[in-house]
Amino acid sequence: MGAFDGCSRRRMMSGWNADNGAGPAGAGAVTVLDGSSFCLTSSNGDMHPGSPHGAFFHDTRYIAEWNVSVDDAPVEALAATALEPFRALFIGRVGGHAGSADVPSLIERERIIGAGLTETITIENHLAVPNTFKLALTVRADFADLFEVKDGTPASPGKQQVLIEGDSLILECVGAGRRYGLVIRAPGAAVEAHRLVFTPTIPAHGKWTQRFTATPYLDGQEVISTASYGTTEVSAMARKRLSSWRMSMPIPNLGDTSVQTTILRSQEDLGSLRIFDPNHPDRIVAAAGAPWFMALFGRDSLLSSLMSLLLDPSLALGTLQTLADHQGKEVNPATEEEPGRILHEVRLGNTTESVLGGSSIYYGTADATPLFVGILSELGRWGLEPEAVHALLPAADRALAWIENYGDRDGDGFVEYQRQTEHGLINQGWKDSWDGINFADGSLARGPIALCEVQAYTYGAYVGRALMALDEGDTETADLCSAKAVRLKEAFNERFWLPDRGYFAIALDGDKEPVDALASNMGHCLWMGIVDTDKAKQVAERLMSPDMFSGWGIRTLASNMGAYNPLSYHNGSVWPHDSTLAAHGLMRYGFIEEAQRIAYGLFEAAEHFGGRLPELFCGLDRTRFPSPVPYPAACSPQAWAAAAPIHLIRMLMRFDPVLPWHELWLAPELPQGFGQFRVDNVPLAGHRLAIDITQDTIRVDGLPDSIKLRLEARPALREILNLTRMK
């Protein structure tokens, strides 16, 4: 039999330029994920229509409602636990009465996400007599694009076909020339329109168990291959992948137990956010964050993998290789693709393809391309698979060609951006909300915009490419890139510096006027080393001023700026990754105490969040609010927030390999009272190190004899380049 009901139709959307957060999913919302598949539910395990809840596969919500009732009453939530990233357990009670604390029955819902969704429901009868229940699972699908759900603006309903075949319920929808389908199976169920019903009689002190599976289809084919993602029953492959990740992780033994908890939580979260390419099973990349950004992002995945080098350098290699495969080849204004450009984002939902000129890839970012080159150079310094790094040099050279031929739109030596399609991002740096780049008075900057940190990343790309060339004996390329780095640094410090303010402009606008807001972006400039030494002290003072440093981290925008809002996405909030990179920059320039303050502020914030740093939190001052105030729509877990504590540990150790020159630089600056510090199983060039640091000694075990341990801070890369050229 068949019927028709509502089904979300595809639409053009302009969600690229909204704040990138999502509406609240409700208190106690639970997320499980495996690769690009994820499920977001309420605390009792239900998915409620009209909310962001649902099960998503390939950026499409295949399940919009998944609600269990017992005797026509909802399940009362007692506890919810994510046992593993892809598996959650919900405990509830049924059969209660008003005014009664005790109930005769308990319901357990185990949910697994993978190639589909599997839920095993168990009801326990604690009465001394048999008890008959009516359990009903109500399922609806809207096949909405992820962006429709995220923005809270679902499309107008179309028509959906509901089919019943034995004990299976089939939901189908045809939209935009595609046929979407969801098959829900429950052996022995009585199937009604949108409902699968059981009426078991459970013996005294007995239990009853039933398994439900939901498999998504697109044009008659399974959306996600079970060969790649395990089965819809139990994601055995996901378990194996996660177990392997855990076994490979460094083992911290830290005197500060809250910091240790945060490090272990970060390791677990980064493991859960990895995406595996079925066509290249040896490659692993990090998705940006759950629930809305379970996809490959150029900037986010690059920075996350860089900040995770202490855990697993192969994550950076997989990211670079995957991004190189999708590097721009032609000029396409609809997707903002240009030769050599590194993508911003890969999406698989049909709405996204409509917005992006029929492509699943959008290239509108100014920073991913120079970051690609700089991070390739960093990976080379870690000594991971030199042949694989060498194979990526042509992609690095194409990226540098993009910088000069397309990124520098007016030939002034700076990389600018301006969107080429009305559906593209207005702002194309990491602060990519529509109002993220503004003047001190709060007015918006107009493009083309040259961001300060993009120039810093470009400087890092030139220096990095020069070092890689020198390692290969290519002195001509080394000299050329080195000269470009010198010219860019000189021009940057002349044009972006605001001498009357004592800080760097966040950008130059379309008229080449400095955008004079005091913002955190200049912390990235310290990190990349583009800041002249004589200006660094003032930058450090500004970053650590009460207007900028909240006590937990550095605000994205100073509290005395016109656009400041501590509850905004990019104009006054605190982003852990942003503060971490600024802290690393301060450490690089010798501002050790300042870097330590930021590190401990973030570690203490993590403790308030249960050991997991969110994507961002509100920029309210610690002197007024004794706990960091959550941003309501922050992703959690989120890749570069999870990677931030790992990078902070690396920063505090000042752990800097330069393996092409057979050196490891190590000069710890642990805060007073940190206590015991030992980390085992640290990966480096195919070896595993044990690092033991006390007040009086530094010991590194497992380091090959060919690598010299330098117990001092690593010089700036430009200095290493110059010293090497002089040899």
XYZ file of C-alpha atoms in Angstrom, residues 596 600 669-675 695:
10
model
C 51.383 30.434 29.929
C 46.149 27.864 31.709
C 58.457 26.422 29.825
C 55.928 24.722 32.070
C 53.979 26.985 34.434
C 54.864 26.946 38.120
C 53.035 24.202 39.962
C 52.409 22.105 36.848
C 53.988 19.142 38.593
C 62.375 21.094 37.283
